[in-house]
Amino acid sequence: AEMAPYPHRFYLFDRLFSQAHADNGSHMNDAELPRSSSWENFYFNICQFMFSHASKQSADEHFISKKMLTGCPRCKNCRLPQTYYICPETCPKSMANGPCGGSKADGKCELSNAECIHSRKLRLALWRNEADLLEERYIKPGF
């Protein structure tokens, strides 16, 4: 039986639980990683140009354009530059540091019919060759 019902959500290893002690023969299963679309890349470049200093500015600066492009709710501590310009407050659970584990098999959120924001962040991080930063960086709460 598979450990996860769909790829790209967990690290899957072959024969990890087949013996009492793991042997050195365990290896990571191959999985095709998601690719960002040209629209997502264009969106990222536009937002990076406009909001690269959003975390150092007041919440009211560029509010209209941030609201239109990212759904900004005017947080005291803006996290757009750290989250690849995808506002974590658009997540129903406001999760900024990773998925909650309740996303469906097709990558949709359990509470809404929208795609999980962390799937989008993963695609952009892979496009920029910064996937390791998703595990290393802690993002502070916005409110």
CSV table of N, CA and C in Angstrom, one decimal:
chain,number,residue,atom,x,y,z
A,1,ALA,N,0.8,-1.2,0.0
A,1,ALA,CA,0.0,0.0,0.0
A,1,ALA,C,0.9,1.2,0.0
A,2,GLU,N,0.4,2.2,-0.7
A,2,GLU,CA,1.2,3.5,-0.8
A,2,GLU,C,1.0,4.3,0.5
A,3,MET,N,2.0,5.1,0.9
A,3,MET,CA,1.9,5.9,2.1
A,3,MET,C,1.0,7.1,1.9
A,4,ALA,N,0.9,7.5,0.7
A,4,ALA,CA,0.1,8.7,0.4
A,4,ALA,C,-0.7,8.4,-0.9
A,5,PRO,N,-1.9,8.9,-1.0
A,5,PRO,CA,-2.7,8.6,-2.2
A,5,PRO,C,-2.4,9.4,-3.4
A,6,TYR,N,-1.4,10.3,-3.4
A,6,TYR,CA,-1.1,11.1,-4.6
A,6,TYR,C,0.3,11.6,-4.4
A,7,PRO,N,1.0,11.9,-5.5
A,7,PRO,CA,2.4,12.3,-5.4
A,7,PRO,C,2.6,13.8,-5.0
A,8,HIS,N,3.8,14.2,-4.7
A,8,HIS,CA,4.2,15.6,-4.4
A,8,HIS,C,3.7,16.1,-3.0
A,9,ARG,N,3.1,15.2,-2.2
A,9,ARG,CA,2.6,15.7,-0.9
A,9,ARG,C,3.5,15.2,0.2
A,10,PHE,N,4.1,14.1,0.1
A,10,PHE,CA,4.9,13.5,1.2
A,10,PHE,C,6.2,12.9,0.5
A,11,TYR,N,7.2,12.7,1.3
A,11,TYR,CA,8.3,11.9,0.8
A,11,TYR,C,8.0,10.4,0.9
A,12,LEU,N,8.1,9.7,-0.1
A,12,LEU,CA,7.7,8.3,-0.1
A,12,LEU,C,9.0,7.4,-0.3
A,13,PHE,N,9.2,6.4,0.5
A,13,PHE,CA,10.3,5.6,0.5
A,13,PHE,C,9.9,4.1,0.2
A,14,ASP,N,10.6,3.4,-0.6
A,14,ASP,CA,10.4,2.0,-0.8
A,14,ASP,C,10.9,1.2,0.4
A,15,ARG,N,10.2,0.1,0.7
A,15,ARG,CA,10.6,-0.9,1.7
A,15,ARG,C,11.0,-0.3,3.0
A,16,LEU,N,10.5,0.9,3.4
A,16,LEU,CA,11.0,1.5,4.7
A,16,LEU,C,10.4,0.7,5.9
A,17,PHE,N,9.2,0.2,5.9
A,17,PHE,CA,8.6,-0.5,7.0
A,17,PHE,C,8.5,-2.0,6.8
A,18,SER,N,9.3,-2.6,5.9
A,18,SER,CA,9.2,-4.0,5.6
A,18,SER,C,10.0,-4.8,6.6
A,19,GLN,N,11.0,-4.2,7.3
A,19,GLN,CA,11.8,-4.9,8.3
A,19,GLN,C,11.8,-4.2,9.6
A,20,ALA,N,12.3,-4.8,10.7
A,20,ALA,CA,12.3,-4.2,12.0
A,20,ALA,C,13.3,-3.0,12.0
A,21,HIS,N,14.4,-3.2,11.2
A,21,HIS,CA,15.4,-2.1,11.1
A,21,HIS,C,15.5,-1.7,9.7
A,22,ALA,N,15.5,-0.4,9.4
A,22,ALA,CA,15.7,0.0,8.0
A,22,ALA,C,17.1,-0.3,7.5
A,23,ASP,N,17.1,-0.8,6.3
A,23,ASP,CA,18.4,-1.2,5.7
A,23,ASP,C,18.9,0.0,4.9
A,24,ASN,N,20.1,-0.1,4.4
A,24,ASN,CA,20.6,1.0,3.6
A,24,ASN,C,20.0,1.0,2.1
A,25,GLY,N,19.2,0.0,1.8
A,25,GLY,CA,18.6,-0.1,0.5
A,25,GLY,C,17.4,0.8,0.2
A,26,SER,N,16.9,1.5,1.3
A,26,SER,CA,15.8,2.4,1.1
A,26,SER,C,16.1,3.5,0.2
A,27,HIS,N,15.3,3.9,-0.7
A,27,HIS,CA,15.5,5.0,-1.6
A,27,HIS,C,14.2,5.7,-1.8
A,28,MET,N,14.3,7.0,-2.2
A,28,MET,CA,13.1,7.8,-2.5
A,28,MET,C,12.5,7.4,-3.8
A,29,ASN,N,11.2,7.3,-3.9
A,29,ASN,CA,10.5,7.0,-5.1
A,29,ASN,C,10.6,8.2,-6.1
A,30,ASP,N,10.7,7.9,-7.4
A,30,ASP,CA,10.7,9.0,-8.3
A,30,ASP,C,9.3,9.5,-8.5
A,31,ALA,N,9.1,10.8,-8.6
A,31,ALA,CA,7.8,11.4,-8.9
A,31,ALA,C,8.1,12.6,-9.7
A,32,GLU,N,7.1,12.9,-10.6
A,32,GLU,CA,7.2,14.1,-11.5
A,32,GLU,C,6.8,15.3,-10.7
A,33,LEU,N,7.6,16.3,-10.6
A,33,LEU,CA,7.3,17.5,-9.9
A,33,LEU,C,6.5,18.4,-10.7
A,34,PRO,N,5.6,19.2,-10.1
A,34,PRO,CA,4.8,20.1,-10.8
A,34,PRO,C,5.6,21.2,-11.4
A,35,ARG,N,5.1,21.7,-12.6
A,35,ARG,CA,5.8,22.8,-13.3
A,35,ARG,C,4.9,24.1,-13.2
A,36,SER,N,5.5,25.2,-13.0
A,36,SER,CA,4.7,26.5,-13.0
A,36,SER,C,4.4,26.9,-14.4
A,37,SER,N,3.2,27.5,-14.6
A,37,SER,CA,2.8,27.9,-15.9
A,37,SER,C,3.5,29.3,-16.3
A,38,SER,N,3.4,29.6,-17.5
A,38,SER,CA,4.0,30.9,-17.9
A,38,SER,C,3.2,32.1,-17.2
A,39,TRP,N,1.9,31.9,-17.0
A,39,TRP,CA,1.1,32.9,-16.3
A,39,TRP,C,1.6,33.1,-14.9
A,40,GLU,N,1.9,32.0,-14.2
A,40,GLU,CA,2.4,32.1,-12.8
A,40,GLU,C,3.7,32.7,-12.7
A,41,ASN,N,4.6,32.5,-13.7
A,41,ASN,CA,5.9,33.1,-13.8
A,41,ASN,C,5.8,34.6,-14.0
A,42,PHE,N,4.9,35.0,-14.9
A,42,PHE,CA,4.6,36.4,-15.2
A,42,PHE,C,4.1,37.1,-14.0
A,43,TYR,N,3.1,36.5,-13.3
A,43,TYR,CA,2.5,37.0,-12.1
A,43,TYR,C,3.6,37.2,-11.1
A,44,PHE,N,4.5,36.2,-10.9
A,44,PHE,CA,5.5,36.4,-9.9
A,44,PHE,C,6.4,37.6,-10.2
A,45,ASN,N,6.8,37.7,-11.5
A,45,ASN,CA,7.7,38.8,-11.9
A,45,ASN,C,7.1,40.1,-11.7
A,46,ILE,N,5.8,40.3,-12.0
A,46,ILE,CA,5.1,41.5,-11.8
A,46,ILE,C,5.0,41.9,-10.3
A,47,CYS,N,4.6,40.9,-9.5
A,47,CYS,CA,4.6,41.1,-8.0
A,47,CYS,C,5.9,41.4,-7.4
A,48,GLN,N,6.9,40.8,-7.9
A,48,GLN,CA,8.3,41.0,-7.4
A,48,GLN,C,8.7,42.4,-7.7
A,49,PHE,N,8.4,42.9,-8.9
A,49,PHE,CA,8.7,44.3,-9.3
A,49,PHE,C,8.0,45.3,-8.4
A,50,MET,N,6.7,45.0,-8.2
A,50,MET,CA,5.9,46.0,-7.4
A,50,MET,C,6.0,45.9,-5.9
A,51,PHE,N,6.1,44.7,-5.4
A,51,PHE,CA,6.0,44.5,-3.9
A,51,PHE,C,7.3,43.9,-3.3
A,52,SER,N,8.4,44.1,-3.8
A,52,SER,CA,9.6,43.5,-3.3
A,52,SER,C,10.0,44.0,-1.9
A,53,HIS,N,9.5,45.2,-1.6
A,53,HIS,CA,9.8,45.8,-0.3
A,53,HIS,C,8.6,45.8,0.6
A,54,ALA,N,7.6,45.0,0.3
A,54,ALA,CA,6.3,45.1,1.1
A,54,ALA,C,6.5,44.8,2.5
A,55,SER,N,7.4,43.9,2.9
A,55,SER,CA,7.6,43.5,4.3
A,55,SER,C,8.2,44.7,5.1
A,56,LYS,N,8.8,45.7,4.4
A,56,LYS,CA,9.4,46.8,5.1
A,56,LYS,C,8.6,48.0,5.1
A,57,GLN,N,7.4,48.0,4.4
A,57,GLN,CA,6.6,49.1,4.3
A,57,GLN,C,5.4,49.0,5.2
A,58,SER,N,4.6,50.1,5.4
A,58,SER,CA,3.4,50.1,6.2
A,58,SER,C,2.4,49.3,5.4
A,59,ALA,N,1.4,48.8,6.1
A,59,ALA,CA,0.3,48.0,5.5
A,59,ALA,C,-0.5,48.8,4.5
A,60,ASP,N,-0.6,50.1,4.5
A,60,ASP,CA,-1.4,50.9,3.6
A,60,ASP,C,-0.7,51.2,2.3
A,61,GLU,N,0.6,51.0,2.2
A,61,GLU,CA,1.3,51.4,1.0
A,61,GLU,C,1.0,50.3,-0.1
A,62,HIS,N,0.6,50.8,-1.2
A,62,HIS,CA,0.2,50.0,-2.4
A,62,HIS,C,-0.9,49.1,-2.1
A,63,PHE,N,-1.8,49.4,-1.2
A,63,PHE,CA,-2.8,48.5,-0.7
A,63,PHE,C,-3.8,48.1,-1.9
A,64,ILE,N,-4.2,49.1,-2.7
A,64,ILE,CA,-5.1,48.8,-3.8
A,64,ILE,C,-4.5,47.7,-4.7
A,65,SER,N,-3.3,48.0,-5.2
A,65,SER,CA,-2.7,47.0,-6.1
A,65,SER,C,-2.4,45.7,-5.4
A,66,LYS,N,-2.0,45.7,-4.1
A,66,LYS,CA,-1.8,44.4,-3.4
A,66,LYS,C,-3.1,43.7,-3.3
A,67,LYS,N,-4.2,44.4,-3.0
A,67,LYS,CA,-5.5,43.8,-2.9
A,67,LYS,C,-6.0,43.1,-4.2
A,68,MET,N,-5.8,43.9,-5.3
A,68,MET,CA,-6.2,43.4,-6.6
A,68,MET,C,-5.4,42.1,-7.1
A,69,LEU,N,-4.1,42.2,-6.8
A,69,LEU,CA,-3.2,41.1,-7.3
A,69,LEU,C,-3.1,39.9,-6.4
A,70,THR,N,-3.1,40.1,-5.1
A,70,THR,CA,-2.8,39.1,-4.1
A,70,THR,C,-3.9,38.8,-3.1
A,71,GLY,N,-4.9,39.6,-3.1
A,71,GLY,CA,-6.0,39.5,-2.1
A,71,GLY,C,-5.6,39.9,-0.7
A,72,CYS,N,-4.7,40.9,-0.6
A,72,CYS,CA,-4.2,41.4,0.6
A,72,CYS,C,-5.2,41.9,1.6
A,73,PRO,N,-5.2,41.4,2.9
A,73,PRO,CA,-6.1,41.9,3.9
A,73,PRO,C,-5.5,43.0,4.8
A,74,ARG,N,-4.4,43.5,4.4
A,74,ARG,CA,-3.7,44.6,5.1
A,74,ARG,C,-3.2,44.1,6.5
A,75,CYS,N,-2.3,43.2,6.5
A,75,CYS,CA,-1.7,42.7,7.7
A,75,CYS,C,-0.7,43.7,8.2
A,76,LYS,N,-0.4,43.6,9.5
A,76,LYS,CA,0.6,44.5,10.1
A,76,LYS,C,2.0,44.0,9.7
A,77,ASN,N,2.2,42.7,9.5
A,77,ASN,CA,3.5,42.2,9.1
A,77,ASN,C,3.3,41.5,7.8
A,78,CYS,N,3.5,42.2,6.7
A,78,CYS,CA,3.3,41.7,5.3
A,78,CYS,C,4.4,40.6,5.1
A,79,ARG,N,3.9,39.5,4.5
A,79,ARG,CA,4.8,38.3,4.3
A,79,ARG,C,4.9,38.0,2.8
A,80,LEU,N,4.4,38.9,1.9
A,80,LEU,CA,4.4,38.6,0.5
A,80,LEU,C,5.8,38.2,-0.1
A,81,PRO,N,6.8,38.9,0.2
A,81,PRO,CA,8.1,38.6,-0.4
A,81,PRO,C,8.6,37.2,0.1
A,82,GLN,N,8.2,36.7,1.3
A,82,GLN,CA,8.7,35.4,1.8
A,82,GLN,C,7.8,34.3,1.2
A,83,THR,N,6.6,34.6,0.8
A,83,THR,CA,5.7,33.5,0.3
A,83,THR,C,5.5,33.5,-1.2
A,84,TYR,N,6.5,34.0,-1.9
A,84,TYR,CA,6.4,34.0,-3.4
A,84,TYR,C,5.2,34.8,-3.9
A,85,TYR,N,4.9,35.9,-3.2
A,85,TYR,CA,3.8,36.8,-3.5
A,85,TYR,C,2.5,36.2,-3.6
A,86,ILE,N,2.3,35.1,-2.8
A,86,ILE,CA,1.0,34.5,-2.6
A,86,ILE,C,0.6,34.8,-1.2
A,87,CYS,N,-0.4,35.6,-0.9
A,87,CYS,CA,-0.8,36.0,0.4
A,87,CYS,C,-1.2,34.7,1.2
A,88,PRO,N,-0.6,34.4,2.4
A,88,PRO,CA,-1.0,33.3,3.2
A,88,PRO,C,-2.4,33.5,3.8
A,89,GLU,N,-2.8,34.8,3.9
A,89,GLU,CA,-4.1,35.0,4.5
A,89,GLU,C,-5.2,34.6,3.6
A,90,THR,N,-4.9,34.3,2.3
A,90,THR,CA,-6.0,33.8,1.4
A,90,THR,C,-6.2,32.3,1.7
A,91,CYS,N,-5.4,31.7,2.5
A,91,CYS,CA,-5.6,30.3,2.9
A,91,CYS,C,-6.7,30.4,4.0
A,92,PRO,N,-7.7,29.5,4.0
A,92,PRO,CA,-8.8,29.6,5.0
A,92,PRO,C,-8.3,29.4,6.4
A,93,LYS,N,-7.1,28.7,6.6
A,93,LYS,CA,-6.5,28.5,7.9
A,93,LYS,C,-5.3,29.4,8.2
A,94,SER,N,-5.0,30.3,7.2
A,94,SER,CA,-3.9,31.2,7.3
A,94,SER,C,-2.6,30.6,7.6
A,95,MET,N,-2.4,29.4,6.9
A,95,MET,CA,-1.1,28.7,7.1
A,95,MET,C,-0.1,29.3,6.2
A,96,ALA,N,1.1,29.7,6.7
A,96,ALA,CA,2.1,30.3,5.9
A,96,ALA,C,3.3,29.4,5.8
A,97,ASN,N,3.6,28.5,6.7
A,97,ASN,CA,4.8,27.7,6.7
A,97,ASN,C,4.6,26.3,6.1
A,98,GLY,N,3.5,26.0,5.6
A,98,GLY,CA,3.3,24.7,5.0
A,98,GLY,C,1.8,24.3,5.0
A,99,PRO,N,1.5,23.3,4.3
A,99,PRO,CA,0.1,22.9,4.2
A,99,PRO,C,-0.4,22.2,5.5
A,100,CYS,N,-1.7,22.3,5.7
A,100,CYS,CA,-2.3,21.8,6.9
A,100,CYS,C,-2.4,20.3,6.9
A,101,GLY,N,-2.4,19.7,5.8
A,101,GLY,CA,-2.6,18.2,5.7
A,101,GLY,C,-4.0,17.8,5.3
A,102,GLY,N,-4.8,18.8,5.1
A,102,GLY,CA,-6.2,18.5,4.7
A,102,GLY,C,-6.5,18.8,3.3
A,103,SER,N,-5.5,18.9,2.5
A,103,SER,CA,-5.8,19.1,1.0
A,103,SER,C,-6.3,17.8,0.4
A,104,LYS,N,-7.1,17.9,-0.6
A,104,LYS,CA,-7.6,16.8,-1.3
A,104,LYS,C,-6.6,16.2,-2.3
A,105,ALA,N,-6.9,15.0,-2.8
A,105,ALA,CA,-6.0,14.3,-3.7
A,105,ALA,C,-5.7,15.2,-5.0
A,106,ASP,N,-6.6,16.0,-5.4
A,106,ASP,CA,-6.3,16.8,-6.6
A,106,ASP,C,-5.6,18.2,-6.3
A,107,GLY,N,-5.2,18.4,-5.0
A,107,GLY,CA,-4.5,19.6,-4.6
A,107,GLY,C,-5.4,20.7,-4.2
A,108,LYS,N,-6.7,20.4,-4.1
A,108,LYS,CA,-7.7,21.5,-3.7
A,108,LYS,C,-7.8,21.5,-2.2
A,109,CYS,N,-8.1,22.7,-1.7
A,109,CYS,CA,-8.3,22.9,-0.2
A,109,CYS,C,-9.5,22.2,0.3
A,110,GLU,N,-9.4,21.7,1.6
A,110,GLU,CA,-10.5,21.0,2.1
A,110,GLU,C,-11.7,21.9,2.5
A,111,LEU,N,-11.4,23.2,2.7
A,111,LEU,CA,-12.5,24.1,3.1
A,111,LEU,C,-13.1,24.9,2.0
A,112,SER,N,-12.3,25.0,0.9
A,112,SER,CA,-12.9,25.7,-0.3
A,112,SER,C,-12.5,24.9,-1.5
A,113,ASN,N,-13.0,25.4,-2.7
A,113,ASN,CA,-12.8,24.6,-3.9
A,113,ASN,C,-11.5,25.2,-4.6
A,114,ALA,N,-10.8,26.1,-4.0
A,114,ALA,CA,-9.6,26.6,-4.6
A,114,ALA,C,-8.4,25.7,-4.4
A,115,GLU,N,-7.4,25.9,-5.2
A,115,GLU,CA,-6.1,25.2,-5.1
A,115,GLU,C,-5.4,25.6,-3.8
A,116,CYS,N,-4.8,24.7,-3.1
A,116,CYS,CA,-4.0,25.0,-1.9
A,116,CYS,C,-2.9,25.9,-2.3
A,117,ILE,N,-2.7,27.0,-1.5
A,117,ILE,CA,-1.7,28.0,-1.8
A,117,ILE,C,-0.3,27.4,-1.7
A,118,HIS,N,-0.1,26.3,-1.0
A,118,HIS,CA,1.2,25.7,-0.9
A,118,HIS,C,1.6,24.9,-2.1
A,119,SER,N,0.6,24.5,-2.8
A,119,SER,CA,0.9,23.8,-4.1
A,119,SER,C,1.5,24.9,-5.1
A,120,ARG,N,0.9,26.1,-5.1
A,120,ARG,CA,1.3,27.2,-5.9
A,120,ARG,C,2.7,27.6,-5.5
A,121,LYS,N,2.9,27.7,-4.2
A,121,LYS,CA,4.3,28.1,-3.7
A,121,LYS,C,5.3,27.1,-4.1
A,122,LEU,N,5.0,25.8,-4.0
A,122,LEU,CA,6.0,24.8,-4.4
A,122,LEU,C,6.3,24.9,-5.9
A,123,ARG,N,5.3,25.2,-6.8
A,123,ARG,CA,5.6,25.3,-8.2
A,123,ARG,C,6.6,26.5,-8.4
A,124,LEU,N,6.3,27.6,-7.8
A,124,LEU,CA,7.1,28.8,-8.0
A,124,LEU,C,8.5,28.6,-7.4
A,125,ALA,N,8.6,27.9,-6.3
A,125,ALA,CA,9.9,27.7,-5.7
A,125,ALA,C,10.8,26.7,-6.6
A,126,LEU,N,10.1,25.7,-7.2
A,126,LEU,CA,10.8,24.8,-8.1
A,126,LEU,C,11.3,25.6,-9.3
A,127,TRP,N,10.5,26.5,-9.8
A,127,TRP,CA,10.8,27.3,-11.0
A,127,TRP,C,12.0,28.1,-10.7
A,128,ARG,N,12.1,28.7,-9.5
A,128,ARG,CA,13.2,29.5,-9.1
A,128,ARG,C,14.4,28.8,-8.5
A,129,ASN,N,14.3,27.4,-8.5
A,129,ASN,CA,15.4,26.6,-7.9
A,129,ASN,C,15.6,27.0,-6.4
A,130,GLU,N,14.5,27.2,-5.7
A,130,GLU,CA,14.6,27.6,-4.3
A,130,GLU,C,13.7,26.7,-3.4
A,131,ALA,N,13.5,25.5,-3.8
A,131,ALA,CA,12.7,24.6,-3.0
A,131,ALA,C,13.2,24.3,-1.6
A,132,ASP,N,14.5,24.3,-1.5
A,132,ASP,CA,15.1,24.1,-0.1
A,132,ASP,C,14.7,25.2,0.8
A,133,LEU,N,14.4,26.4,0.3
A,133,LEU,CA,14.0,27.5,1.2
A,133,LEU,C,12.7,27.3,1.9
A,134,LEU,N,11.8,26.5,1.2
A,134,LEU,CA,10.5,26.2,1.8
A,134,LEU,C,10.6,25.5,3.2
A,135,GLU,N,11.7,24.7,3.3
A,135,GLU,CA,11.9,24.0,4.5
A,135,GLU,C,12.7,24.7,5.5
A,136,GLU,N,13.6,25.6,5.1
A,136,GLU,CA,14.5,26.3,5.9
A,136,GLU,C,14.0,27.6,6.5
A,137,ARG,N,13.0,28.3,5.9
A,137,ARG,CA,12.6,29.6,6.2
A,137,ARG,C,11.3,29.5,7.1
A,138,TYR,N,11.3,30.2,8.3
A,138,TYR,CA,10.2,30.3,9.1
A,138,TYR,C,9.5,31.7,8.8
A,139,ILE,N,8.2,31.7,8.6
A,139,ILE,CA,7.5,32.9,8.3
A,139,ILE,C,6.6,33.3,9.5
A,140,LYS,N,6.9,34.5,10.0
A,140,LYS,CA,6.1,34.9,11.2
A,140,LYS,C,4.7,35.2,10.9
A,141,PRO,N,3.8,35.1,11.9
A,141,PRO,CA,2.4,35.4,11.7
A,141,PRO,C,2.2,36.8,11.2
A,142,GLY,N,1.1,37.0,10.5
A,142,GLY,CA,0.8,38.3,9.9
A,142,GLY,C,0.1,39.3,10.8
A,143,PHE,N,-0.7,38.8,11.8
A,143,PHE,CA,-1.5,39.7,12.6
A,143,PHE,C,-0.9,39.8,14.0
